Amino acid sequence: MVTSSVEREAIEVIVVFARGTIRPLRFRWHTRAYAVKRVHLVHDRREGREHLRFFSVTDVMDNPFRLV
């Protein structure tokens, strides 16, 4: 999901699972594909029974995104 302060929207994400970690590589939001240049922060949170993992990332144009 790409999140803003108000809503969540479903996205498609390509990730790598390696050595017990998850790293997003690319994601598609609406009709655009974005390549993740850098993961800045990762943290987990529970909302009821859901376990959420948050990724603060930037794309190759240095646009910031928060993926959940």
Short mmCIF file of C-alpha atoms in Angstrom, two decimals:
data_model
loop_
_atom_site.label_atom_id
_atom_site.label_comp_id
_atom_site.label_asym_id
_atom_site.label_seq_id
_atom_site.Cartn_x
_atom_site.Cartn_y
_atom_site.Cartn_z
CA MET A 1 0.00 0.00 0.00
CA VAL A 2 1.04 3.56 -0.60
CA THR A 3 -0.20 5.65 2.26
CA SER A 4 -0.92 9.28 2.76
CA SER A 5 -2.03 10.87 5.98
CA VAL A 6 -5.63 10.17 5.01
CA GLU A 7 -5.99 7.00 2.95
CA ARG A 8 -4.46 3.74 1.85
CA GLU A 9 -4.44 2.49 -1.70
CA ALA A 10 -3.56 -0.99 -2.92
CA ILE A 11 -0.37 -1.35 -4.98
CA GLU A 12 1.69 -4.13 -6.55
CA VAL A 13 5.16 -4.54 -5.07
CA ILE A 14 8.22 -6.57 -6.08
CA VAL A 15 10.33 -7.40 -3.03
CA VAL A 16 13.42 -9.41 -2.16
CA PHE A 17 13.39 -11.73 0.84
CA ALA A 18 16.99 -12.27 1.95
CA ARG A 19 18.63 -13.19 5.25
CA GLY A 20 15.43 -12.62 7.22
CA THR A 21 14.69 -9.19 5.75
CA ILE A 22 12.24 -7.78 3.21
CA ARG A 23 13.37 -5.11 0.77
CA PRO A 24 11.01 -3.46 -1.74
CA LEU A 25 12.56 -3.08 -5.22
CA ARG A 26 9.72 -1.75 -7.39
CA PHE A 27 6.06 -0.92 -7.05
CA ARG A 28 3.16 0.00 -9.31
CA TRP A 29 0.76 2.70 -8.15
CA HIS A 30 -2.16 3.61 -10.39
CA THR A 31 -0.65 3.22 -13.87
CA ARG A 32 2.97 4.12 -13.05
CA ALA A 33 5.86 1.88 -12.05
CA TYR A 34 8.43 3.18 -9.56
CA ALA A 35 11.91 1.80 -8.89
CA VAL A 36 12.94 2.06 -5.24
CA LYS A 37 16.29 3.81 -5.01
CA ARG A 38 16.67 3.77 -1.24
CA VAL A 39 14.90 2.40 1.85
CA HIS A 40 15.27 4.99 4.60
CA LEU A 41 13.32 3.51 7.49
CA VAL A 42 11.50 0.26 8.32
CA HIS A 43 9.25 -0.22 11.33
CA ASP A 44 6.43 -2.51 12.43
CA ARG A 45 3.10 -1.73 14.06
CA ARG A 46 0.02 -3.69 15.09
CA GLU A 47 -3.48 -2.50 14.30
CA GLY A 48 -5.79 -4.95 15.99
CA ARG A 49 -4.88 -8.37 14.62
CA GLU A 50 -2.96 -6.96 11.67
CA HIS A 51 0.82 -6.79 11.72
CA LEU A 52 1.93 -3.93 9.46
CA ARG A 53 5.44 -3.23 8.20
CA PHE A 54 6.15 0.33 7.08
CA PHE A 55 8.86 1.26 4.57
CA SER A 56 9.87 4.87 3.99
CA VAL A 57 11.44 4.87 0.54
CA THR A 58 12.48 7.17 -2.28
CA ASP A 59 12.32 6.43 -5.96
CA VAL A 60 15.04 7.17 -8.52
CA MET A 61 13.73 10.75 -8.83
CA ASP A 62 14.01 11.18 -5.01
CA ASN A 63 10.22 11.30 -4.52
CA PRO A 64 9.32 10.04 -1.02
CA PHE A 65 6.79 7.23 -0.43
CA ARG A 66 5.57 5.29 2.57
CA LEU A 67 4.76 1.68 1.72
CA VAL A 68 2.79 -0.49 4.15
#
